[in-house]
Coordinates of C-alpha atoms and ligand atoms in Angstrom, one line a residue:
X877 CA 107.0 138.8 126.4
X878 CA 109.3 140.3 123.6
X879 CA 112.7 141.0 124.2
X880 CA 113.1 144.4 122.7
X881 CA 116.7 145.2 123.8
X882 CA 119.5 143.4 125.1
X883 CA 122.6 144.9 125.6
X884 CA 126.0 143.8 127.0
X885 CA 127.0 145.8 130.4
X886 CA 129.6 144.0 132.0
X887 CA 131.8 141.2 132.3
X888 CA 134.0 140.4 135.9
X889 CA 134.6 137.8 138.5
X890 CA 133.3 139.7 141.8
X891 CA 130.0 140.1 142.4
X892 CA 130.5 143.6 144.6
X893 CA 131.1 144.8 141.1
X894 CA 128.3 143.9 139.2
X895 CA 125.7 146.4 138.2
X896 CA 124.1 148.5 141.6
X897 CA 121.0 149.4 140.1
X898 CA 119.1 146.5 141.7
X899 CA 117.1 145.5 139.0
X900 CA 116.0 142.3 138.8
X901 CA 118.0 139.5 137.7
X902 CA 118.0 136.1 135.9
X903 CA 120.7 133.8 136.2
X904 CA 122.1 131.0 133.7
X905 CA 124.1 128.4 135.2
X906 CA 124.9 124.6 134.3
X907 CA 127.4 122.0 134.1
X908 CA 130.3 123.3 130.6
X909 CA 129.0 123.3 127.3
X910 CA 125.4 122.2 128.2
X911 CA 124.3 125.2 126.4
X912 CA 123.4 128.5 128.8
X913 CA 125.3 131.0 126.1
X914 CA 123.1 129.7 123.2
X915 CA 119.9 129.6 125.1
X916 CA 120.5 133.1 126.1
X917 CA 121.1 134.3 122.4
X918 CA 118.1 132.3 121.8
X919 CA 115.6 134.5 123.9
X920 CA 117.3 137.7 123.0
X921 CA 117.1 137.0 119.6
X922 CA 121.0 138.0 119.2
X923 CA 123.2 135.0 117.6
X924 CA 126.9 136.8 119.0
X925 CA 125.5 138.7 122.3
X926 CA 126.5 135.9 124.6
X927 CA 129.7 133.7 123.1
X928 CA 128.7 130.1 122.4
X929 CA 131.8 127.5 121.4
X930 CA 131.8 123.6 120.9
X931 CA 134.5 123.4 123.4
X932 CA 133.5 123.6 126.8
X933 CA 135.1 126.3 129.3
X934 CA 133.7 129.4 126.7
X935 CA 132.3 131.5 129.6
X936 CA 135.0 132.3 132.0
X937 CA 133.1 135.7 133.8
X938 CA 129.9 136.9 135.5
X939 CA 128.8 138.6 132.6
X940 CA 125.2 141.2 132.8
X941 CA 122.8 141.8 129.9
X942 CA 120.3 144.6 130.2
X943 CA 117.4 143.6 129.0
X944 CA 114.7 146.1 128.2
X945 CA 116.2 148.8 130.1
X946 CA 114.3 146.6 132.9
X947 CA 116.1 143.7 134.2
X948 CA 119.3 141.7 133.6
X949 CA 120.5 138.1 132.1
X950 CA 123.3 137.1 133.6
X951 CA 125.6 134.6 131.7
X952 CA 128.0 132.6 134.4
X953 CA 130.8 129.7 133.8
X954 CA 129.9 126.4 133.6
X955 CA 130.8 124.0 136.5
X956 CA 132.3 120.5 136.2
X957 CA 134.8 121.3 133.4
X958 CA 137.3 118.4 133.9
X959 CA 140.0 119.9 131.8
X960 CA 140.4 123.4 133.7
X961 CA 143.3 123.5 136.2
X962 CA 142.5 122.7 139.7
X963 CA 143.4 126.4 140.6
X964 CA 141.2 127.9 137.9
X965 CA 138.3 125.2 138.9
X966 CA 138.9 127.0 142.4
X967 CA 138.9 130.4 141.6
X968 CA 135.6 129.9 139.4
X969 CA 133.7 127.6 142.1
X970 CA 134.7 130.8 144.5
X971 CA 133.9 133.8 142.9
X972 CA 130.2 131.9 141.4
X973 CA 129.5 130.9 144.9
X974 CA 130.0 134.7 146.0
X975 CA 127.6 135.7 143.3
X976 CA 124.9 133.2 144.3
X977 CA 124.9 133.3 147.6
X978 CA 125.6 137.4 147.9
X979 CA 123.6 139.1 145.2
X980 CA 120.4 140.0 146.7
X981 CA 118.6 140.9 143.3
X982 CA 119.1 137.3 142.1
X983 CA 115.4 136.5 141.6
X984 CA 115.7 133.5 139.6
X985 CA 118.9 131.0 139.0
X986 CA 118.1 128.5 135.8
X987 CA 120.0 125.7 136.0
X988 CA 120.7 124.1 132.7
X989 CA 120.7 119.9 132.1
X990 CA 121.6 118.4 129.1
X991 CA 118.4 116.9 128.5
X992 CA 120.5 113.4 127.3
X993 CA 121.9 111.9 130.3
X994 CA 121.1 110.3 133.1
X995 CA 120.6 111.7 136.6
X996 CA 124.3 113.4 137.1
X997 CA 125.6 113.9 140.7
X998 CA 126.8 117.1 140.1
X999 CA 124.1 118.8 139.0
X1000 CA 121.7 116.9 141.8
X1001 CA 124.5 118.6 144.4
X1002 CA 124.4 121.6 142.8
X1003 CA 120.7 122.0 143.4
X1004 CA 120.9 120.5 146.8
X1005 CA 123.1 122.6 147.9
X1006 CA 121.0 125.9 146.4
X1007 CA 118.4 124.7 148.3
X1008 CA 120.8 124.8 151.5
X1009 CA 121.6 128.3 150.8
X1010 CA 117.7 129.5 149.6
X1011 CA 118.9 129.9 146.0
X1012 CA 115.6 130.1 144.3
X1013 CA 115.8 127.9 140.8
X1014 CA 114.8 126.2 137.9
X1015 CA 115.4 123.3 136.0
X1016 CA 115.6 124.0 132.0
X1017 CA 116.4 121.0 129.9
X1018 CA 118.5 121.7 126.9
X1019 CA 119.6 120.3 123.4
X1020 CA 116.0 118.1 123.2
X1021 CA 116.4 118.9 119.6
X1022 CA 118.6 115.5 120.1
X1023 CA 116.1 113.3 121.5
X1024 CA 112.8 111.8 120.3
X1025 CA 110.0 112.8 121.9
X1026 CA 109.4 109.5 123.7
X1027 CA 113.2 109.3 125.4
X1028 CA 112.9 112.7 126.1
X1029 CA 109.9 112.0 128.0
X1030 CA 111.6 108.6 129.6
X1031 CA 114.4 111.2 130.7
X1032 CA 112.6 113.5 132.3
X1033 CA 110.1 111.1 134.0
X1034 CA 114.0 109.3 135.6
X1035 CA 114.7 112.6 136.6
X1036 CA 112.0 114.0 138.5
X1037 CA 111.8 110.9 140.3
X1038 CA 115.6 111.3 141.2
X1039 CA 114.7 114.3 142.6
X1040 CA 111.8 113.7 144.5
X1041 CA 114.2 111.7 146.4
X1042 CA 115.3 114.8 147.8
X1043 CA 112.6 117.4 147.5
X1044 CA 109.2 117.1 148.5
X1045 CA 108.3 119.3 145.4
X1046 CA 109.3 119.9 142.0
X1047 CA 111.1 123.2 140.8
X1048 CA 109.6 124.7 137.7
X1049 CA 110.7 122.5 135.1
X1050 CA 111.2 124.0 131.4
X1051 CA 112.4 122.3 128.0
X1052 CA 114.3 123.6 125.1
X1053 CA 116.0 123.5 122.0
X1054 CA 118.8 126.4 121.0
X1055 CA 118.3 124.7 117.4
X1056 CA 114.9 124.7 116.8
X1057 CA 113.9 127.3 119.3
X1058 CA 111.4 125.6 121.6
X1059 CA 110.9 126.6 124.9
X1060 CA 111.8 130.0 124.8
X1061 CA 108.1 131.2 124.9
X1062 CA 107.6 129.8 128.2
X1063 CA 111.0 130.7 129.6
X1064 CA 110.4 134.3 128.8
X1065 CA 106.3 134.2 130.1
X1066 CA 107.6 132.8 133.1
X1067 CA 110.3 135.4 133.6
X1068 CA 107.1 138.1 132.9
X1069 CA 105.1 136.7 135.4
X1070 CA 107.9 137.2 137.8
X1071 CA 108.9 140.4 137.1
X1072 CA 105.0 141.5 136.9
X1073 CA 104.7 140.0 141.1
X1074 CA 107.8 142.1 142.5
Ligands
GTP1825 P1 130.4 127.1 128.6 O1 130.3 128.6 128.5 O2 131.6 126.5 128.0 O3 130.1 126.6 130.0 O4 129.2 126.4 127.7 P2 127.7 126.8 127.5 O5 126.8 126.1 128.5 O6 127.5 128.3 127.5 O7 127.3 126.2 126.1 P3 127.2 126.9 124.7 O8 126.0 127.7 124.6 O9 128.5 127.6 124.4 O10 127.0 125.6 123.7 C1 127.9 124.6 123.7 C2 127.7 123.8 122.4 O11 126.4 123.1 122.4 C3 127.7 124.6 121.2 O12 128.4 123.9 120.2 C4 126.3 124.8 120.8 O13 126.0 125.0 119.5 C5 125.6 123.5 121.3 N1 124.2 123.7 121.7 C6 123.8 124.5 122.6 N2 122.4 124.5 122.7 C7 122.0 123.5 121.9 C8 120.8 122.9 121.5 O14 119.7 123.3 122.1 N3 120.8 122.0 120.6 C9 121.9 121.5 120.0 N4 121.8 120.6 119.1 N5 123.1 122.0 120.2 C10 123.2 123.0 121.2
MG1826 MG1 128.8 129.8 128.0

């Protein structure tokens, strides 16, 4: 699939006021600076649609792109950013919950794993707790422009047996590179296929 069109619609913090149209829609989500903005520029094709920064904390908002006049990207705030205040942390843990838990056309959550580190507890909570609350997700590991081949493959083998610790099955598991553009092929066949079954 090409991405034709992608436009900015709008950016808040409650989900009872994002877009009614019911279209279907893709959410990006991950621990701060692990690279959801850039990964969503990449398979739009648009370097400044969603805002990218080296410091984490960038995206503060639930913010909807239409894509194709069809269905929406939705950019959301990292979690796990130490340096936010403890209220801010709050507000944000709050208002993304709401989202992902409340927006019934939520087809799809990606959640985002710097494609470097070991197992983290956070994101294995995160995605235990999605599967509490029948979040449908997957996993998309990012920045593997900054690994060989070979520990990238030593990485991903450590994780999936961390999470079959958990899960009986895998998720759908997707790699990529904002850099040097890999992955976004299959990330946008994927959310095709999807689109094409509802
Ligand atoms: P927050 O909005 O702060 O939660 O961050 P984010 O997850 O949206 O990350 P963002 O896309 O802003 O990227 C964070 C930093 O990582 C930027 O400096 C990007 O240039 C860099 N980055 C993102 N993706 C990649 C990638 O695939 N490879 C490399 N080498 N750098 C990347
Ligand atoms: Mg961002």
């Amino acid at each position: 699939m090409k991405i034709k069109e992608a436009v900015f619609v709008i950016s808040n913090e409650d989900h009872k006021k994002c877009p009614s149209d019911g279209l279907p829609e893709y959410a990006f989500i991950g621990r701060s600076n692990v690279g959801k903005s850039s990964l969503i520029n990449l398979l739009t094709e648009k370097k400044g649609l969603a805002k990218t920064s080296g410091k984490p904390g960038k995206t503060q908002l639930i913010n909807h792109f239409l894509i194709n006049g069809e269905w929406y990207i939705v950019d959301l705030p990292g979690y796990g950013y130490a340096k936010a205040s403890k209220t801010a942390r709050y507000k944000w843990e709050k208002f993304i919950a709401e989202y992902l838990t409340q927006r019934e056309s939520l087809v799809n959550l990606f959640v985002l794993i710097d494609c470097r580190l070991e197992p983290q507890k956070i994101d294995l909570e995160f995605m235990n707790w999605c599967g509490e609350q029948g979040i449908p997700f997957s996993m998309v590991f990012t920045k593997i422009d900054k690994l060989s081949s070979s520990a990238l493959q030593k990485n991903l083998a450590k994780y999936k047996k961390e999470m079959l610790k958990y899960w009986e099955a895998l998720p759908p598991l997707f790699t990529s590179s904002s850099e040097s553009a890999f992955g976004k092929e299959k990330i946008l066949n994927y959310i095709e296929t999807i689109n094409s079954q509802l």
